[in-house]
mmCIF file of C-alpha atoms and ligand atoms in Angstrom:
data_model
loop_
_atom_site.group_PDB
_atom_site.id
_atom_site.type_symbol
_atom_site.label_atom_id
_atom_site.label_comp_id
_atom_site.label_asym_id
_atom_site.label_seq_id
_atom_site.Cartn_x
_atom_site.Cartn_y
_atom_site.Cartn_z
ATOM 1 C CA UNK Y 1 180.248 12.942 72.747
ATOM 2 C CA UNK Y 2 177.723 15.360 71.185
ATOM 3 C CA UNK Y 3 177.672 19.042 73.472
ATOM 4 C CA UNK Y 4 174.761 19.755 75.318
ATOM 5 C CA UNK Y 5 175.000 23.501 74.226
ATOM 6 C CA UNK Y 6 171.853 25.305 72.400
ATOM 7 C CA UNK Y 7 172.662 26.401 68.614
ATOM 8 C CA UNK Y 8 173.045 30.235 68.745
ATOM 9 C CA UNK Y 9 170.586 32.088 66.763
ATOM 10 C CA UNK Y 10 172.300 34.353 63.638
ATOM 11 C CA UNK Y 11 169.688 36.712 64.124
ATOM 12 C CA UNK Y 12 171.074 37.747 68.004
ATOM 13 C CA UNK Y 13 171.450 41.446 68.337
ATOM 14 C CA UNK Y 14 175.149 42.667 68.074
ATOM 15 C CA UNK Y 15 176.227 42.487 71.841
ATOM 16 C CA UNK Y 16 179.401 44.056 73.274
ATOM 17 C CA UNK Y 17 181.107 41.375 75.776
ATOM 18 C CA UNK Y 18 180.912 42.856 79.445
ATOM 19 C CA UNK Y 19 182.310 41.835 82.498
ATOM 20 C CA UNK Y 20 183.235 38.312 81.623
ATOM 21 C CA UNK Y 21 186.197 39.337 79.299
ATOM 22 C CA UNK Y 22 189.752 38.938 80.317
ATOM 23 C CA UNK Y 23 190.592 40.317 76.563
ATOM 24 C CA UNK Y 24 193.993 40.741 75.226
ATOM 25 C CA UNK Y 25 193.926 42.630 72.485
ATOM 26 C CA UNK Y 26 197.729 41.979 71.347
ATOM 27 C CA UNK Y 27 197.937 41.780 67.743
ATOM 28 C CA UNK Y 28 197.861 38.673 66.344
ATOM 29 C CA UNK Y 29 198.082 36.310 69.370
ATOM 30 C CA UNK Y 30 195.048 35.308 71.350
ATOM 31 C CA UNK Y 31 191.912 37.866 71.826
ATOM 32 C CA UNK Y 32 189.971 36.084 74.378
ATOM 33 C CA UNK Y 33 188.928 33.291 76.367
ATOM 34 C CA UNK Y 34 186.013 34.042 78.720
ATOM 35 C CA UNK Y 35 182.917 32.667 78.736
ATOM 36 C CA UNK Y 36 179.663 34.326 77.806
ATOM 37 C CA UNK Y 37 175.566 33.418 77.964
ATOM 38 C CA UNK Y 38 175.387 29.765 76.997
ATOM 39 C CA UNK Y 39 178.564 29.297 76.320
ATOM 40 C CA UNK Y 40 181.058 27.040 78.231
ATOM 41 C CA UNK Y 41 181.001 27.492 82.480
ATOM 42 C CA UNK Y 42 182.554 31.000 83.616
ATOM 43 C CA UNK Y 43 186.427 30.309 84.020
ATOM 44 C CA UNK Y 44 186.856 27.321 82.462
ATOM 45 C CA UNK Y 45 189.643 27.492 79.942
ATOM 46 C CA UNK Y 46 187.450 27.204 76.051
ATOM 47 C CA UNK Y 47 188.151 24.099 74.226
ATOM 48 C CA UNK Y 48 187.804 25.942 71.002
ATOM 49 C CA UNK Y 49 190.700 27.579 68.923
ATOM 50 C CA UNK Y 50 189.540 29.678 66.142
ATOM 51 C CA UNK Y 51 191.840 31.317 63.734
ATOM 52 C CA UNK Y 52 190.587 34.686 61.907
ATOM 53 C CA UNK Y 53 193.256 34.797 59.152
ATOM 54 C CA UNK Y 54 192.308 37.856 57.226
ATOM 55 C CA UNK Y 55 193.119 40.061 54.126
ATOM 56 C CA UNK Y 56 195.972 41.689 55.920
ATOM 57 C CA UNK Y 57 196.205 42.870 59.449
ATOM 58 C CA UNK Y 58 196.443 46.408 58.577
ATOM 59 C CA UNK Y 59 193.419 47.377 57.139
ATOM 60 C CA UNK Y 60 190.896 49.157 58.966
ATOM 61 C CA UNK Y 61 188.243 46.951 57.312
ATOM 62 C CA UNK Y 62 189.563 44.131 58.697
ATOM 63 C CA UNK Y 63 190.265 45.031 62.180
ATOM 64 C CA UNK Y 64 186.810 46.345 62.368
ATOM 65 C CA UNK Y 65 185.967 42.354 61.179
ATOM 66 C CA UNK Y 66 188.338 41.493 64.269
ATOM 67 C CA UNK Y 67 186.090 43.344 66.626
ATOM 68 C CA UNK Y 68 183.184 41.891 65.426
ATOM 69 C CA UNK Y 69 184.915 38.122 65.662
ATOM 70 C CA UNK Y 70 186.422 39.152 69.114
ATOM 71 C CA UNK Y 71 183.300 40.307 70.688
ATOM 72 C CA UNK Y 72 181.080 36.802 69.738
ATOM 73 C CA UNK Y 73 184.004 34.798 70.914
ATOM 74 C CA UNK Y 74 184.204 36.911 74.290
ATOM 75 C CA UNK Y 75 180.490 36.189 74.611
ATOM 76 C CA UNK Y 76 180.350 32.348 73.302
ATOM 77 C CA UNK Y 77 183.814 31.586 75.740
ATOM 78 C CA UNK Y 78 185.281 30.896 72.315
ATOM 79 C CA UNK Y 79 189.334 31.714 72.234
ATOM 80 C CA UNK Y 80 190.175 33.375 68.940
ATOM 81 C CA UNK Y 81 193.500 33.922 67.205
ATOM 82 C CA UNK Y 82 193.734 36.914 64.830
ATOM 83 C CA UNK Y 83 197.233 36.800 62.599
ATOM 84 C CA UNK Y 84 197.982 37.505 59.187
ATOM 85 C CA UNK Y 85 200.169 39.213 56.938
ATOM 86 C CA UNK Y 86 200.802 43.279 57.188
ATOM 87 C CA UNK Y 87 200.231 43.648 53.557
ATOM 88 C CA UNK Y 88 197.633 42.204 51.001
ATOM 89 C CA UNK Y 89 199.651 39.420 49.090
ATOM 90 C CA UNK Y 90 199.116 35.582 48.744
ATOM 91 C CA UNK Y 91 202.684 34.717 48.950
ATOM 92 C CA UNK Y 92 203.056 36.285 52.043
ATOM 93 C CA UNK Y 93 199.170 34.849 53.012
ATOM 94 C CA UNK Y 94 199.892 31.422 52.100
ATOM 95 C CA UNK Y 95 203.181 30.414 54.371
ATOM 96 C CA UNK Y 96 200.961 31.693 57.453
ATOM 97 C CA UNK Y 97 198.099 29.398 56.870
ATOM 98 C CA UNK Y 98 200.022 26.868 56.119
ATOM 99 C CA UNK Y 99 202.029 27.215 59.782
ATOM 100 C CA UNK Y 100 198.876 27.110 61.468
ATOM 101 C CA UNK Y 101 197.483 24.082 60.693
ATOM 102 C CA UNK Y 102 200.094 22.718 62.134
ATOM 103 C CA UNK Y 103 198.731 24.087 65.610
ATOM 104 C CA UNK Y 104 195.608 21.858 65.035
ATOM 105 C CA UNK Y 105 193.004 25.063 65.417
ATOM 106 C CA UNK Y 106 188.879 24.198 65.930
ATOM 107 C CA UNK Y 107 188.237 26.799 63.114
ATOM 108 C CA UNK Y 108 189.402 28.144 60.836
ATOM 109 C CA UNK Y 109 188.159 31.921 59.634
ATOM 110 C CA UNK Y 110 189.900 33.447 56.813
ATOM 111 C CA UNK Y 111 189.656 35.992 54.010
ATOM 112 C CA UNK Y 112 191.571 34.183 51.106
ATOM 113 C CA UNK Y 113 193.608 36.755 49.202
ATOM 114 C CA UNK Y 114 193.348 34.841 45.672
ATOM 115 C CA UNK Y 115 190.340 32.628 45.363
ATOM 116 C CA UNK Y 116 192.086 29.946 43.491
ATOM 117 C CA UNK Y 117 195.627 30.163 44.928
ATOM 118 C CA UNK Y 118 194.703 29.677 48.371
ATOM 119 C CA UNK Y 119 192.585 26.685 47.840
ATOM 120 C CA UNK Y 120 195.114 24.335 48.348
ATOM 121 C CA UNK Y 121 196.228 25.731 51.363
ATOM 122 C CA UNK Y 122 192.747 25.988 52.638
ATOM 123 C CA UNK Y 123 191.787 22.465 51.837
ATOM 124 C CA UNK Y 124 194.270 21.463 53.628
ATOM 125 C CA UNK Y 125 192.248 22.027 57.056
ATOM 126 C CA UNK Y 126 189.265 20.463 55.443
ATOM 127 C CA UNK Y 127 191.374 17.158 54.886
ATOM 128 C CA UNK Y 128 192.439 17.457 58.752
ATOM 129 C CA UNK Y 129 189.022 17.260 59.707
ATOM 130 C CA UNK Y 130 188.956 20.980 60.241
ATOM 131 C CA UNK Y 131 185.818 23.386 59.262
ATOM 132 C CA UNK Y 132 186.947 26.733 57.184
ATOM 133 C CA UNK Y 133 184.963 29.598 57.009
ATOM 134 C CA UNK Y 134 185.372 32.316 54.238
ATOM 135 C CA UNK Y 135 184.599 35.963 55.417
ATOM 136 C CA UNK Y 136 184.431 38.830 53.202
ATOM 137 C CA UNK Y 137 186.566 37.182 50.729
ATOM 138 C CA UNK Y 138 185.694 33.731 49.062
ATOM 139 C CA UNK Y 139 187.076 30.972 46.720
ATOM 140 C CA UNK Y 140 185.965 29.573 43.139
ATOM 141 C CA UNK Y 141 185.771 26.446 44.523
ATOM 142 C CA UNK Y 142 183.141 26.588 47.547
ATOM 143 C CA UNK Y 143 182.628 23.043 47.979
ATOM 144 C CA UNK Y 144 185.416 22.737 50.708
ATOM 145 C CA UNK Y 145 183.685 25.682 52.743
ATOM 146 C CA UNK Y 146 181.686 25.327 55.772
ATOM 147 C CA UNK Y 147 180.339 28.518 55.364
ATOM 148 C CA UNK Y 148 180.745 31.596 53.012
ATOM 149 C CA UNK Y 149 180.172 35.395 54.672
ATOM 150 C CA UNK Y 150 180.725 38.318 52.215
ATOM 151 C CA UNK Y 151 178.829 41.525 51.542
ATOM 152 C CA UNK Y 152 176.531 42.140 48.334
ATOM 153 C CA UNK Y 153 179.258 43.337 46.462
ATOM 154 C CA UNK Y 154 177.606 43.131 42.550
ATOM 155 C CA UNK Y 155 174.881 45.339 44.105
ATOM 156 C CA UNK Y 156 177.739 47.102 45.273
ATOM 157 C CA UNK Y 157 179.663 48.025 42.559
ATOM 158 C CA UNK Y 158 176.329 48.989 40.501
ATOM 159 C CA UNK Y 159 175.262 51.327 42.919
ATOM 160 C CA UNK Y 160 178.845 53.073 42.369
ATOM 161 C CA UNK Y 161 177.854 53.195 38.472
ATOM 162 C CA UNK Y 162 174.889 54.743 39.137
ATOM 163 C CA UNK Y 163 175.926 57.479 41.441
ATOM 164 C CA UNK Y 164 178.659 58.689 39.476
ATOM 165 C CA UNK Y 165 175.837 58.681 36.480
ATOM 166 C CA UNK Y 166 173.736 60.383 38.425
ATOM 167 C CA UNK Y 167 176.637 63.348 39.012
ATOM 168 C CA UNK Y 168 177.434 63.461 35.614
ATOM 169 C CA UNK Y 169 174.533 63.438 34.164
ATOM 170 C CA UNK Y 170 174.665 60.139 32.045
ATOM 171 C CA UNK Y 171 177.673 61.338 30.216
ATOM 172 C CA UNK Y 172 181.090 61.278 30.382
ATOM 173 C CA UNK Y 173 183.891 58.776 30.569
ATOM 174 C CA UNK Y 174 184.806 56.663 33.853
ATOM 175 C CA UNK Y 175 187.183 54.735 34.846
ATOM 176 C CA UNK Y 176 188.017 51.903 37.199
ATOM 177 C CA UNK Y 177 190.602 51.138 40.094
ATOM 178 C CA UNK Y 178 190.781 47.576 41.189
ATOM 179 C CA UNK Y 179 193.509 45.788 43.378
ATOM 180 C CA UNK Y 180 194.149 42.697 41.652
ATOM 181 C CA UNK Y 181 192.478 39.983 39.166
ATOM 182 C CA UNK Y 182 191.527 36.688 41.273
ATOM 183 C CA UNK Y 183 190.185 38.406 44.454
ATOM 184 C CA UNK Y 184 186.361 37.716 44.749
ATOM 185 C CA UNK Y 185 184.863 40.429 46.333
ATOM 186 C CA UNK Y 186 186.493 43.766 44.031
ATOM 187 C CA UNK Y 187 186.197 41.344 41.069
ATOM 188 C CA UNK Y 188 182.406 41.150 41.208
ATOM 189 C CA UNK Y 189 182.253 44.806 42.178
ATOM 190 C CA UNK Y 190 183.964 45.570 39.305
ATOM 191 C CA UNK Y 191 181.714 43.296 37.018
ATOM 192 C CA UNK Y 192 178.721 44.622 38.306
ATOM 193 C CA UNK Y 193 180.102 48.496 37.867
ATOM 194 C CA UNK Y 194 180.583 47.000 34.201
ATOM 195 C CA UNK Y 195 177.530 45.669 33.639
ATOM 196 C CA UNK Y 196 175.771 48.889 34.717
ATOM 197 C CA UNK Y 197 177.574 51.565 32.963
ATOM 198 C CA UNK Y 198 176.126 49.642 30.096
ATOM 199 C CA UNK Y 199 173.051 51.149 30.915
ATOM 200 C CA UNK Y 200 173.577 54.417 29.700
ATOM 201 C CA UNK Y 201 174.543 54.632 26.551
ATOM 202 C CA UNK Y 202 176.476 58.574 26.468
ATOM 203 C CA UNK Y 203 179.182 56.912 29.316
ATOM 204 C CA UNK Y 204 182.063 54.780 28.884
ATOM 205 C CA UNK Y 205 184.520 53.135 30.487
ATOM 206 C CA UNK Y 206 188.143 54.304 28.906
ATOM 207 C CA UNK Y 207 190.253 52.090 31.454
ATOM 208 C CA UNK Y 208 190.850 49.613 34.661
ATOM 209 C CA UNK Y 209 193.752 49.571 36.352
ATOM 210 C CA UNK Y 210 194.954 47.697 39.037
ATOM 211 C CA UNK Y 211 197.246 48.866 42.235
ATOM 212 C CA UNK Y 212 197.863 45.651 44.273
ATOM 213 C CA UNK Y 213 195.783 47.710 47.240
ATOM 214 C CA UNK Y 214 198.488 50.204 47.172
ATOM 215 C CA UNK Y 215 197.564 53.789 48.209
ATOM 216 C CA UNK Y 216 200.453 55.340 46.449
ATOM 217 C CA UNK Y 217 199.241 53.255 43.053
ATOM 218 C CA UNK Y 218 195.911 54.232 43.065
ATOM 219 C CA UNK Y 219 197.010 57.755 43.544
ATOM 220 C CA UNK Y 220 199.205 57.648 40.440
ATOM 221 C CA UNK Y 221 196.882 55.786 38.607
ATOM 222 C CA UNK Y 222 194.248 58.486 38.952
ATOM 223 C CA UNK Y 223 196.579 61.068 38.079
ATOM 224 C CA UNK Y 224 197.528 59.217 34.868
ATOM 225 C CA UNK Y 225 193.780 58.728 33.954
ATOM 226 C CA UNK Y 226 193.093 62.124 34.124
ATOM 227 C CA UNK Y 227 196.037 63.310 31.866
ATOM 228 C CA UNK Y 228 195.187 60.455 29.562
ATOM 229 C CA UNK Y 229 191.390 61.227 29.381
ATOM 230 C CA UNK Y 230 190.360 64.811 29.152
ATOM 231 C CA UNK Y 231 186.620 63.790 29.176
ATOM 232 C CA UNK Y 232 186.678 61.322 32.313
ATOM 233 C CA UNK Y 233 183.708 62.304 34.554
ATOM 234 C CA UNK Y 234 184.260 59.440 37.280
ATOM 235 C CA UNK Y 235 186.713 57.158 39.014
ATOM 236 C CA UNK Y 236 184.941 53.797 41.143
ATOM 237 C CA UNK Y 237 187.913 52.662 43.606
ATOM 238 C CA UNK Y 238 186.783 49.354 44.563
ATOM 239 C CA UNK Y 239 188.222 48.968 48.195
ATOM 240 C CA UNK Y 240 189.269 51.180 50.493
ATOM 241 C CA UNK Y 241 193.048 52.380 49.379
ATOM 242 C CA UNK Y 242 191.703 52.149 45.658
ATOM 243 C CA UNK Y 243 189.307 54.754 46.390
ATOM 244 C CA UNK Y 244 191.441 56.560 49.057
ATOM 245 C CA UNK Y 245 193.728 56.675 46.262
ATOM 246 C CA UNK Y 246 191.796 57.697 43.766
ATOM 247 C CA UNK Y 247 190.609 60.630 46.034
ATOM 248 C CA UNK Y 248 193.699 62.223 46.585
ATOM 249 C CA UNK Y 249 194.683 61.829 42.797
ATOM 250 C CA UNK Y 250 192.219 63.654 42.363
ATOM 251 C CA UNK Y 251 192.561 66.020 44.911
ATOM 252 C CA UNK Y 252 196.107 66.757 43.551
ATOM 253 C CA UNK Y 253 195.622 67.749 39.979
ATOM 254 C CA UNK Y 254 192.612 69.909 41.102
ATOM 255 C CA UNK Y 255 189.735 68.674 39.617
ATOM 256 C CA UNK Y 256 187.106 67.923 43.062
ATOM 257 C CA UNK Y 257 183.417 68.310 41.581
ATOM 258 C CA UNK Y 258 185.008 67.405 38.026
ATOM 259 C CA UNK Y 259 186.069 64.050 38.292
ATOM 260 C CA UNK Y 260 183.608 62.213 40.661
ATOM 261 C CA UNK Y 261 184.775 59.599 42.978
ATOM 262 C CA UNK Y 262 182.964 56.221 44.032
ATOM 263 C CA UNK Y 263 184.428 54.430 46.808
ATOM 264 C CA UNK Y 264 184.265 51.479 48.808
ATOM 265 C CA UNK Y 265 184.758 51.337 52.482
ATOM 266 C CA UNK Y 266 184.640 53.798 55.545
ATOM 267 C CA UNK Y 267 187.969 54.749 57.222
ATOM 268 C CA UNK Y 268 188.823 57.265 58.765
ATOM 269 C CA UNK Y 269 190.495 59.404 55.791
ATOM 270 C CA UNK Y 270 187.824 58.163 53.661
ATOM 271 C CA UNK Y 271 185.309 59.724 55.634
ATOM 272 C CA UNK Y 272 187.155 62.894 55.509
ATOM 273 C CA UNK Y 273 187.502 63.239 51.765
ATOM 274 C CA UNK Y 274 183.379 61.989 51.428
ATOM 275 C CA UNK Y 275 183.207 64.985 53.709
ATOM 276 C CA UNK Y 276 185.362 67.416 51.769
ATOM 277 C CA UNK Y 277 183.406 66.190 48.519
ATOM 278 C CA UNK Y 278 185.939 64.747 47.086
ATOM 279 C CA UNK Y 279 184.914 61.494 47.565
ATOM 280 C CA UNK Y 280 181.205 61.461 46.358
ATOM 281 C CA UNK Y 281 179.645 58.104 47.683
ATOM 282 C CA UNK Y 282 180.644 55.350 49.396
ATOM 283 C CA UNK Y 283 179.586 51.385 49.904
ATOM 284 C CA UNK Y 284 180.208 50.707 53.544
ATOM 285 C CA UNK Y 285 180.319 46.799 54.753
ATOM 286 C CA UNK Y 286 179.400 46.104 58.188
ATOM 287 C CA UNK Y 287 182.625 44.057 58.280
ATOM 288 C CA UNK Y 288 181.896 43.518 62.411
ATOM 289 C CA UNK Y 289 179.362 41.875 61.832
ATOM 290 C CA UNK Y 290 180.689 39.476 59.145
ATOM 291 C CA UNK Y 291 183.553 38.709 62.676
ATOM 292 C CA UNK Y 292 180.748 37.932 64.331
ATOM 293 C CA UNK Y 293 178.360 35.260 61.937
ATOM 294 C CA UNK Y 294 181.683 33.330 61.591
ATOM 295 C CA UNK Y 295 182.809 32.980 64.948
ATOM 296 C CA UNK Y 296 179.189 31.731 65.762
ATOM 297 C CA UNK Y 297 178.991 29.684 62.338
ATOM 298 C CA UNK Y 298 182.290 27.874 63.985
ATOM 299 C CA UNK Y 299 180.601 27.959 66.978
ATOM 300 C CA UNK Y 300 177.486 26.040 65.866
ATOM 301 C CA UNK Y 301 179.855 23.964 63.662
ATOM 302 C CA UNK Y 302 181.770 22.900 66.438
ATOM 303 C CA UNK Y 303 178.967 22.329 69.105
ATOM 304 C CA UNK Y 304 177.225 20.228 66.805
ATOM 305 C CA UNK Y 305 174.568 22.771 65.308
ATOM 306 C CA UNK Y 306 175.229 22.278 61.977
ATOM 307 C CA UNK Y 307 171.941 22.901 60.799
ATOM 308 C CA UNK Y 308 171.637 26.648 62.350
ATOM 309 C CA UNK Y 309 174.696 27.593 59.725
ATOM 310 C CA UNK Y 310 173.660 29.466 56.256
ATOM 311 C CA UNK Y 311 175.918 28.362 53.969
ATOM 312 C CA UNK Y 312 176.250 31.589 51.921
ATOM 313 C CA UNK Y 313 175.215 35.044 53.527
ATOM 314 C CA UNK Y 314 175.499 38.507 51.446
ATOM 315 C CA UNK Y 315 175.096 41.132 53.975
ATOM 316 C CA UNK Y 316 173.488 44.123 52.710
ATOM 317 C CA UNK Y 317 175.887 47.631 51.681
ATOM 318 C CA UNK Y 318 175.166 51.394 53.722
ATOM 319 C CA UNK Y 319 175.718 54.030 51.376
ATOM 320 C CA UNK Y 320 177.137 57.088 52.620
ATOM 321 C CA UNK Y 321 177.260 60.379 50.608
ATOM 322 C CA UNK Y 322 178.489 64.002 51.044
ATOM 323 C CA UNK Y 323 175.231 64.948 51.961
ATOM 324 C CA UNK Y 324 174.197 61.933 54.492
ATOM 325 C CA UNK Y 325 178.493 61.700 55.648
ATOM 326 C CA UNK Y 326 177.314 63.048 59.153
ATOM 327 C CA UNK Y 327 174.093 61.380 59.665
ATOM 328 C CA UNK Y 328 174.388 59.105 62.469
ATOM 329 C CA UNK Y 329 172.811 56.339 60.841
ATOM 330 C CA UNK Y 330 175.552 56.180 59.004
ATOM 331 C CA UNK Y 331 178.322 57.075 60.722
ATOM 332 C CA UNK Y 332 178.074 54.197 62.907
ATOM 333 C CA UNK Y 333 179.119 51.874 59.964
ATOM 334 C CA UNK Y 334 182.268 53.580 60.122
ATOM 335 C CA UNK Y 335 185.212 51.312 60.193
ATOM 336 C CA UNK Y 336 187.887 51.455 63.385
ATOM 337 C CA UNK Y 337 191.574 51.423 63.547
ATOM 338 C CA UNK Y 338 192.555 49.527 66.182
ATOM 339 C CA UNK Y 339 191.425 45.860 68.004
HETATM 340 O O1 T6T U 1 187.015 46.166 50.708
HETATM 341 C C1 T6T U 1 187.620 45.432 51.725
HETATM 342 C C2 T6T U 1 187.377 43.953 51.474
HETATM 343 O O2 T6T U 1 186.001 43.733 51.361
HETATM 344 C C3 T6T U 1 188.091 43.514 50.205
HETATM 345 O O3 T6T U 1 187.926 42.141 50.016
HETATM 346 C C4 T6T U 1 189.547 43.870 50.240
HETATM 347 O O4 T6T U 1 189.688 45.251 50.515
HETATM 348 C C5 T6T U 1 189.112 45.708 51.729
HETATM 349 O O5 T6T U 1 189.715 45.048 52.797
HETATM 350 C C6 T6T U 1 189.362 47.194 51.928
HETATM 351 O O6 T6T U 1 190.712 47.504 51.871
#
């Protein structure tokens, strides 16, 4: 039988769940379970599983995703699961996805690590009669998606190009840090740094690099640029512990103001080296609110509103700078640390 429930409306203010919330915010088991305006009858146990599966647990961008998710499933009586790997990696991605299915979720939310290895695994749900959801993160294959919920990140990575041409002065060689080939979102940052840089014709780009979204990698990797490449002007990290890493490289061998950094993402340490100037811009997501349009998306999905889901949103980037790094406008993009 069809539910009786209204669709929810994408365009409803961001609204923190109050009193109703009985919340557990243990990591990775089940974040809530009370009903909210519209949703199912105060105190009755939600129907609805949904299953936030993200990058990796660990990363401030995605726990600030979490609290978006957690907060639209407080107020929609929707119970969400949050679990995933501690690390970025598909092999370690792929054997948890796999295990849940086999708990027979409503939903299922997730940022696929590799956008053609985790196909398979994803498709999987779809075969079981079970909608997926992509958030931040997407596959090469959408055709199995309910719904696809990412930031602009082209735009993204061309705004990075031009800020660090802007510091330089159109000259000068740049390079890139990525975390790996396959994943959608840093891939098509990364293109559209490419594509810009070709706009001015006295820059280049001497090298990419990748550092599986390790820190310690990026920092090396910055390092080693710099040694290699006397005439480097600029380093665009294209998530947060590429750029974090990048930072501190640069940091290290002393040359803040000299090599200019463009970074992606807003945590904590982030902010303090965009602060210090030694980050000199970054692209901030509003990663909460991607949590939130996919726990309504499976919402609608699963109350029968199929027609009030967008099949493919790009949420617009905040770009922070040295100069703007304590303007509140800003600074509430910031990402958090904990659920
Ligand atoms: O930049 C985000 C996310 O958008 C990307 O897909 C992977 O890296 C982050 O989680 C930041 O670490």
């Amino acid at each position: 039988m069809r539910e009786v429930t209204k669709p929810v409306s994408r365009r409803r203010g961001f609204r923190l769940a109050t009193a109703a919330a009985a919340v557990s915010l243990m990591s990775g088991v089940l974040m809530t379970g009370a009903a909210g305006p519209g949703a199912v009858a105060s105190g009755a146990a939600s129907k609805y599983n949904v299953v936030l599966i993200p990058g990796l647990t660990t990363d401030p961008f995605y726990i600030t995703m979490g609290l978006g998710a957690k907060q639209e499933a407080a107020k929609l009586g929707v119970n969400l699961i949050w679990k995933g790997a501690t690390t970025w990696n598909k092999s370690l991605q792929i054997p948890i996805v796999s295990a849940t299915l086999a708990t027979h979720p409503s939903a299922l939310l997730i940022a696929p690590t590799d956008d053609v290895a985790l196909f398979k695994p994803m498709d999987a749900y779809v075969k079981a009669g079970i909608p997926v959801i992509a958030v931040d993160t997407t596959l090469k294959d959408t055709s199995i998606l309910t719904a696809a919920i990412s930031s602009d990140n082209y735009q993204g990575g061309e705004t990075a190009a031009d800020a660090i041409a802007r510091l330089a002065h159109d000259k000068g060689e740049v390079a890139v840090i990525n975390v790996e080939k396959g994943v959608s979102t840093t891939d098509l940052r990364q293109a559209g740094f490419l594509a810009e840089m070709k706009k001015y014709p006295n820059m280049k780009v001497v090298a990419t690099e990748y550092d599986n979204d390790s820190l310690t990698t990026a920092e090396s990797q910055a390092r080693a640029l710099i040694l290699a490449h006397p005439g480097l002007v600029g380093i665009f990290g294209t998530n947060l512990y590429s750029a974090e890493g990048a930072a501190k490289g640069v940091d290290a061998v002393g040359d803040k103001g000299k090599v200019f950094v463009a970074g992606y993402d807003a945590e904590p340490a982030e902010v303090t080296l965009l602060k210090q100037g030694v980050i000199n811009i970054l692209v901030i997501q509003n990663p909460a609110e991607e949590g939130r349009l996919a726990v309504l998306d499976a919402y609608n999905y699963l109350t029968g509103h199929k027609s009030a889901i967008q099949k493919s949103v790009l949420l617009k980037n905040v770009v922070a700078t040295t100069a703007t790094a304590n303007n509140p406008a800003v600074a509430k993009y910031y990402y958090k640390t904990s659920l």
